[in-house]
Short mmCIF file of C-alpha atoms in Angstrom, two decimals:
data_model
loop_
_atom_site.label_atom_id
_atom_site.label_comp_id
_atom_site.label_asym_id
_atom_site.label_seq_id
_atom_site.Cartn_x
_atom_site.Cartn_y
_atom_site.Cartn_z
CA UNK A 29 129.03 61.44 100.68
CA UNK A 30 125.58 62.61 99.50
CA UNK A 31 124.41 62.83 103.12
CA UNK A 32 127.29 65.09 104.00
CA UNK A 33 126.59 67.31 100.99
CA UNK A 34 122.90 67.54 101.95
CA UNK A 35 123.83 68.35 105.56
CA UNK A 36 126.25 71.03 104.36
CA UNK A 37 123.59 72.52 102.08
CA UNK A 38 121.07 72.61 104.95
CA UNK A 39 123.62 74.25 107.24
CA UNK A 40 124.49 76.79 104.55
CA UNK A 41 120.79 77.58 104.11
CA UNK A 42 120.35 78.02 107.86
CA UNK A 43 123.34 80.36 107.99
CA UNK A 44 121.89 82.46 105.16
CA UNK A 45 118.53 82.58 106.95
CA UNK A 46 120.24 83.67 110.16
CA UNK A 47 122.20 86.37 108.31
CA UNK A 48 118.99 87.72 106.77
CA UNK A 49 117.28 87.72 110.17
CA UNK A 50 120.25 89.46 111.74
CA UNK A 51 120.22 92.16 109.06
CA UNK A 52 116.53 92.73 109.71
CA UNK A 53 117.05 92.92 113.48
CA UNK A 54 119.93 95.35 113.08
CA UNK A 55 117.63 97.74 111.21
CA UNK A 56 114.92 97.70 113.86
CA UNK A 57 116.56 100.12 116.33
CA UNK A 58 117.09 102.66 113.55
CA UNK A 59 113.48 102.28 112.44
CA UNK A 60 112.24 102.63 116.02
CA UNK A 61 114.40 105.72 116.53
CA UNK A 62 113.03 107.34 113.36
CA UNK A 63 109.46 106.55 114.40
CA UNK A 64 110.08 108.02 117.85
CA UNK A 65 111.56 111.18 116.30
CA UNK A 66 108.57 111.49 113.96
CA UNK A 67 106.18 111.03 116.87
CA UNK A 68 108.03 113.67 118.89
CA UNK A 69 107.72 116.15 116.02
CA UNK A 70 103.99 115.40 115.69
CA UNK A 71 103.49 115.94 119.43
CA UNK A 72 105.30 119.27 119.29
CA UNK A 73 103.23 120.41 116.29
CA UNK A 74 100.04 119.30 117.99
CA UNK A 75 100.98 121.17 121.15
CA UNK A 76 101.69 124.34 119.16
CA UNK A 77 98.34 124.02 117.39
CA UNK A 78 96.59 123.56 120.74
CA UNK A 79 98.27 126.69 122.14
CA UNK A 80 97.25 128.69 119.05
CA UNK A 81 93.67 127.42 119.31
CA UNK A 82 93.51 128.39 122.98
CA UNK A 83 94.89 131.85 122.21
CA UNK A 84 92.35 132.32 119.42
CA UNK A 85 89.55 131.18 121.70
CA UNK A 86 90.68 133.54 124.47
CA UNK A 87 90.87 136.46 122.02
CA UNK A 88 87.38 135.76 120.67
CA UNK A 89 86.00 135.48 124.18
CA UNK A 90 87.58 138.83 125.10
CA UNK A 91 86.15 140.49 121.98
CA UNK A 92 82.67 139.10 122.67
CA UNK A 93 82.85 140.17 126.32
CA UNK A 94 83.93 143.64 125.22
CA UNK A 95 81.06 143.87 122.74
CA UNK A 96 78.58 142.73 125.40
CA UNK A 97 79.95 145.27 127.87
CA UNK A 98 79.66 148.04 125.27
CA UNK A 99 76.05 147.06 124.55
CA UNK A 100 75.23 147.11 128.28
CA UNK A 101 76.94 150.48 128.74
CA UNK A 102 75.03 151.95 125.80
CA UNK A 103 71.78 151.09 127.53
CA UNK A 104 68.30 150.66 126.13
CA UNK A 105 68.20 154.18 124.55
CA UNK A 106 70.61 153.17 121.78
CA UNK A 107 68.66 150.06 120.92
CA UNK A 108 66.16 150.38 118.07
#
């Protein structure tokens, strides 16, 4: 009888281990989905920041070009 009890206890322990593993595996798709959603948000924010940086750069370049053109148009007489 003690062998049967020990075998039952081992089997019960294995079942509990399998249940715990199953619970962990069931949570993985949800975790992966959340991580993918977070990554998507980060990509969108990064893309918006890149677009803003490009627009700022373009604006600064236009202002500098305009200032250079104005200096050229003014000619050497206005320079001190």
